[in-house]
Coordinates of C-alpha atoms in Angstrom, one line a residue:
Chain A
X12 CA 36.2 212.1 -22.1
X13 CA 33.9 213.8 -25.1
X14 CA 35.4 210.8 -27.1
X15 CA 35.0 212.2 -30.9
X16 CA 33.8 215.5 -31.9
X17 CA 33.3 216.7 -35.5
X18 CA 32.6 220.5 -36.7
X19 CA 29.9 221.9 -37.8
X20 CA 27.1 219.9 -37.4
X21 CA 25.5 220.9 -40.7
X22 CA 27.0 223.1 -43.3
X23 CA 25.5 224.7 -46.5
X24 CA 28.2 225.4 -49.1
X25 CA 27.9 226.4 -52.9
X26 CA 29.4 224.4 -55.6
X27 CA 33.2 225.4 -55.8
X28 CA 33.6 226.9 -52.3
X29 CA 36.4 225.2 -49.9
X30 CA 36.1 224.2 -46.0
X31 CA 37.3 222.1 -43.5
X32 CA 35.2 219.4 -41.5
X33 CA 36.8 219.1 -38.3
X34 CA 37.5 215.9 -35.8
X35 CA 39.2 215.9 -32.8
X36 CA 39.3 212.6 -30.6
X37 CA 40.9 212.6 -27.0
X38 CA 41.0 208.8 -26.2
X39 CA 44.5 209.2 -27.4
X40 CA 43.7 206.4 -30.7
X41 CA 46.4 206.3 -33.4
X42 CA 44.2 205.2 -36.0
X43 CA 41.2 208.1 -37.3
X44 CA 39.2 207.8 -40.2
X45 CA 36.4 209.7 -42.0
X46 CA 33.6 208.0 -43.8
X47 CA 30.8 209.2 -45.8
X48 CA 27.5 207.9 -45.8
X49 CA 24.4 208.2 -48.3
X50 CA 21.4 206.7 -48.7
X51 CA 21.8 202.9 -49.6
X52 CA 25.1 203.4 -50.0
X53 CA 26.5 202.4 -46.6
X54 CA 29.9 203.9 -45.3
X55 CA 32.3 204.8 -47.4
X56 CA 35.9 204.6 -46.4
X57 CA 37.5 208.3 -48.1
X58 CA 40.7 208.9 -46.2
X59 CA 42.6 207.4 -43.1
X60 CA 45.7 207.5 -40.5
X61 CA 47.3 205.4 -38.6
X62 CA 49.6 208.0 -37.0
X63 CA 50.6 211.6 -36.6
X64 CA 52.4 212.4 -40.1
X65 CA 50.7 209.1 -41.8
X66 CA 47.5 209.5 -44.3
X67 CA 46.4 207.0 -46.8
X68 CA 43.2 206.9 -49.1
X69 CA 40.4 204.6 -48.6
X70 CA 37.8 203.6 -51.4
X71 CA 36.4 206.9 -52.7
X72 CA 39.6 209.8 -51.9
X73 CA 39.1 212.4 -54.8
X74 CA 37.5 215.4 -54.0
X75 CA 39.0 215.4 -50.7
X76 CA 42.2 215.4 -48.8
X77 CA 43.5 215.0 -45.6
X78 CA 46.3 215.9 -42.8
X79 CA 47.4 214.9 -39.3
X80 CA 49.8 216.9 -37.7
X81 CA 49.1 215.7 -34.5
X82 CA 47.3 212.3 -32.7
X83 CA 44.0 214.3 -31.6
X84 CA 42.9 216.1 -34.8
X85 CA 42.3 214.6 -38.4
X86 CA 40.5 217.7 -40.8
X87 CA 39.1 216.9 -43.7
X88 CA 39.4 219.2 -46.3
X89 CA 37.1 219.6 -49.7
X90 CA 39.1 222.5 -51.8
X91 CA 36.5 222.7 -54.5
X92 CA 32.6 221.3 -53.6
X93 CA 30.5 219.7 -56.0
X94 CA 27.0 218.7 -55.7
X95 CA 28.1 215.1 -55.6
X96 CA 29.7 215.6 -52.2
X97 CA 26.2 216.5 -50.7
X98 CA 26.7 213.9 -48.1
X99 CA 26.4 212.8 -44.0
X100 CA 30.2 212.6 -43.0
X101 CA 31.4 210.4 -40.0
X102 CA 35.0 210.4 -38.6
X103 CA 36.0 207.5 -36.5
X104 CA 39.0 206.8 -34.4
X105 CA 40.2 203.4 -32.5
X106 CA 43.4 201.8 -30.7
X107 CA 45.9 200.9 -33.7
X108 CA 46.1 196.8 -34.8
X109 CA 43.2 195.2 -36.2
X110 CA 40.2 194.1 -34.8
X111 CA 39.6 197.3 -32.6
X112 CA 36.1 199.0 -32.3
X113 CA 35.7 202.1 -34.3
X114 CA 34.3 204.7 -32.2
X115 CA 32.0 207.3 -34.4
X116 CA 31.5 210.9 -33.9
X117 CA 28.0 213.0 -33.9
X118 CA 28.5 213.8 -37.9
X119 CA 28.2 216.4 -40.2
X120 CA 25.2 216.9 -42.8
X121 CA 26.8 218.9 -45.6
X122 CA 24.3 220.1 -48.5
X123 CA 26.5 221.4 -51.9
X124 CA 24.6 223.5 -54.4
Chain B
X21 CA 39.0 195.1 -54.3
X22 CA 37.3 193.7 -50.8
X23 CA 33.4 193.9 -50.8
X24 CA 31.0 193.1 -48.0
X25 CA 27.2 192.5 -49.4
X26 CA 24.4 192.7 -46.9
X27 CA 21.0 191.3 -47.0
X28 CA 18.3 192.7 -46.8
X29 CA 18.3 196.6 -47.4
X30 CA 15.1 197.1 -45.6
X31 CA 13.3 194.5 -43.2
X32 CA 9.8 196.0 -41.4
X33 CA 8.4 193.7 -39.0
X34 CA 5.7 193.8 -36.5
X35 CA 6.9 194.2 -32.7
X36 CA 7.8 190.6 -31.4
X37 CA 8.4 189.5 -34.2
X38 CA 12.1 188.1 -35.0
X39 CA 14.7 190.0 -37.6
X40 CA 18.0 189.0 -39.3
X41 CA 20.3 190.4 -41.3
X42 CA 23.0 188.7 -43.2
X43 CA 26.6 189.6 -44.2
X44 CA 28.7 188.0 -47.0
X45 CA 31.9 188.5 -48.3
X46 CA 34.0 188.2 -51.6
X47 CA 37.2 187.1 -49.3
X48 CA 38.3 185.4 -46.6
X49 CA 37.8 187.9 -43.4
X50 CA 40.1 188.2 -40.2
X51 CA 37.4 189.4 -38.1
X52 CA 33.9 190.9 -38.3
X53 CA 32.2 193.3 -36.8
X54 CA 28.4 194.9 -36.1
X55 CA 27.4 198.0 -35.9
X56 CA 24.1 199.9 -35.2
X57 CA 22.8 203.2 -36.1
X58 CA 19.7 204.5 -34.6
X59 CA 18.0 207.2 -37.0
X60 CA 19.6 210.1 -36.8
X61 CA 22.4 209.2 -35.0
X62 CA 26.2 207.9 -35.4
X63 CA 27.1 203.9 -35.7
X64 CA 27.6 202.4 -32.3
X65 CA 29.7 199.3 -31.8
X66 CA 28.0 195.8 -31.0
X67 CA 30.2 193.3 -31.0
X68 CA 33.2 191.6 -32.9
X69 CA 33.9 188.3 -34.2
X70 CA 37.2 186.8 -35.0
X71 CA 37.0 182.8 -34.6
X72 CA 36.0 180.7 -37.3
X73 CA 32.0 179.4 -36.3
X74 CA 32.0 181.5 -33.2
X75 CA 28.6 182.2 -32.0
X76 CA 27.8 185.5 -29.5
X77 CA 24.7 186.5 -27.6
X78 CA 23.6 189.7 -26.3
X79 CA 20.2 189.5 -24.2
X80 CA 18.0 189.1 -27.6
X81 CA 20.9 189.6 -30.3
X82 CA 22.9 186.7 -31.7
X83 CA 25.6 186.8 -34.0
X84 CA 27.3 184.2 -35.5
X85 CA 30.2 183.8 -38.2
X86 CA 31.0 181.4 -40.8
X87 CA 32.9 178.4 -40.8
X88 CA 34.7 179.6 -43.8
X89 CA 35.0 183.2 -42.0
X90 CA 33.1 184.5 -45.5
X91 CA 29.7 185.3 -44.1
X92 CA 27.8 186.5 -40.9
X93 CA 24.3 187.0 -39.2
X94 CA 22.9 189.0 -36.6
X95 CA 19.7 188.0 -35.5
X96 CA 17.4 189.5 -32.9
X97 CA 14.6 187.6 -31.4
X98 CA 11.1 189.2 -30.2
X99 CA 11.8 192.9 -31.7
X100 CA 11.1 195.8 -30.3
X101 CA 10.9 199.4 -30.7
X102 CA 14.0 200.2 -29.5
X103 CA 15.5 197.9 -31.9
X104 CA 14.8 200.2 -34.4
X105 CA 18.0 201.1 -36.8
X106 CA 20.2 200.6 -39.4
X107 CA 22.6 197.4 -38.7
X108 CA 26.0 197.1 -40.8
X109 CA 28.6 194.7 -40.9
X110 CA 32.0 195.7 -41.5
X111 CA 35.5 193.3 -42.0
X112 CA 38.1 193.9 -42.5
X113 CA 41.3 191.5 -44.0
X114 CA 44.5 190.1 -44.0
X115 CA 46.9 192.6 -41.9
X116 CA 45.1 195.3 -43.1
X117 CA 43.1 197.8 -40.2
X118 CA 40.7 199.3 -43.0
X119 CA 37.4 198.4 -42.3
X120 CA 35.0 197.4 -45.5
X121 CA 31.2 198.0 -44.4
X122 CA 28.5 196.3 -45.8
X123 CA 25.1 198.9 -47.3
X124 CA 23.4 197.8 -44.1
X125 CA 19.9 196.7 -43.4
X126 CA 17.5 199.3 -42.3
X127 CA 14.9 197.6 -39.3
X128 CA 11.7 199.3 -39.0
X129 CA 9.1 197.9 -36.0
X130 CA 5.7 198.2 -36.1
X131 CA 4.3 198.3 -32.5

C-alpha cells in the first residue's frame, strides 16, 4: 500500500493563478481531510469528507474548495492564490467513526507571490 | 468554537534530560490523540486516549489524560536525539470526527 500520496511536492504559483493539490489514499478510508500548517500555527482543519459525494468545511475554508467524486481521491482546489496561502499542506485520510488515527501524506510546500 | 491550547511552543533540552508537553481544552473531549512530526516530515500517529484518567506507556513516552477529559500530557523520560520533533495533540468532540489540533510543542535536544 503507498497509503497517502499528495501532488506536487512543492509548487511556485503567482498571486491569482489556479491549481489543484492532489491526494489519493488507497487504504480504502471514508473519511479524507486536508490541513494546512504554518509556523506556530499548528494544523488547520480547511476542508473534509466523510464519503464519496460528501464535503464539508473545517475552521479556515475560504480560499479554497473541495470535491470527491470517488473514495480514493480528494483534490484541493485554490481558483485564485494569494500570498496568504503560502503554506505547507497535509491531506489525511482514516476509517470513518471517531477516534480513528489520521494517517498524513508526504505534503506539499506551496510559495504564492 | 472547540480550541485545543498547548504548552510549551518550544522546549530545548540537553540529551537525557526529561520533556513534557501539555494539552488543554476549552470543552469536554471524547478522546485525544498524539501526534509527532519529525522536521521535515508529515505527523505520524502515537497513540490515543479515550478513558477518563487513563494513563499509556510507550518505552520512554507516557501519556496521560484528565480526569475531567479537559487536559493531557505526554511526557518522555531520558530524551534523546531521535526524539527530536514537533508533538501535537489533537481532540476531537461529542459525535463529531473533526479533529481540533493543538499549535504543538517544538522539542529540540542538545546531545
Amino acid at each position: 500500500n503507498a497509503g497517502v500520496t499528495q501532488t506536487p511536492k512543492f509548487q511556485v504559483l503567482k498571486t491569482g493563478q489556479s491549481m489543484t493539490l492532489q491526494c489519493a489514499q488507497d487504504m480504502n478510508h471514508e473519511y479524507m481531510s486536508w490541513y494546512r500548517q504554518d509556523p506556530g500555527m499548528g494544523l488547520r482543519l480547511i476542508h473534509y469528507s466523510v464519503g464519496a459525494g460528501i464535503t464539508d468545511q473545517g475552521e479556515v475554508p475560504n480560499g479554497y474548495n473541495v470535491s470527491r467524486s470517488t473514495t480514493e481521491d480528494f483534490p484541493l482546489r485554490l481558483l485564485s492564490a494569494a500570498p496568504s496561502q503560502t503554506s505547507v499542506y497535509f491531506c489525511a485520510s482514516s476509517k470513518p467513526g471517531q477516534a480513528q488515527t489520521q494517517y498524513f501524506g508526504p505534503g506539499t510546500r506551496l510559495l504564492v507571490l | 468554537g472547540q480550541q485545543v491550547m498547548q504548552i510549551p511552543q518550544y522546549q530545548h533540552v540537553q540529551e537525557g534530560e526529561d520533556f513534557t508537553t501539555y494539552c488543554n481544552s476549552s470543552t469536554t473531549l471524547s478522546n485525544i490523540q498524539w501526534y509527532k512530526q519529525r522536521p521535515g516530515g508529515h505527523p505520524v500517529f502515537l497513540i490515543q486516549l479515550v478513558k477518563s484518567g487513563e494513563v499509556k506507556k510507550q518505552k520512554r513516552l507516557t501519556f496521560q489524560f484528565g480526569e475531567a477529559k479537559k487536559n493531557s500530557s505526554l511526557h518522555i523520560t531520558a530524551t534523546q536525539t531521535t526524539d527530536v520533533g514537533t508533538y501535537f495533540c489533537a481532540g476531537s468532540q461529542g459525535g463529531s470526527e473533526k479533529l481540533v489540533f493543538g499549535k504543538g510543542t517544538k522539542l529540540t535536544v542538545n546531545p
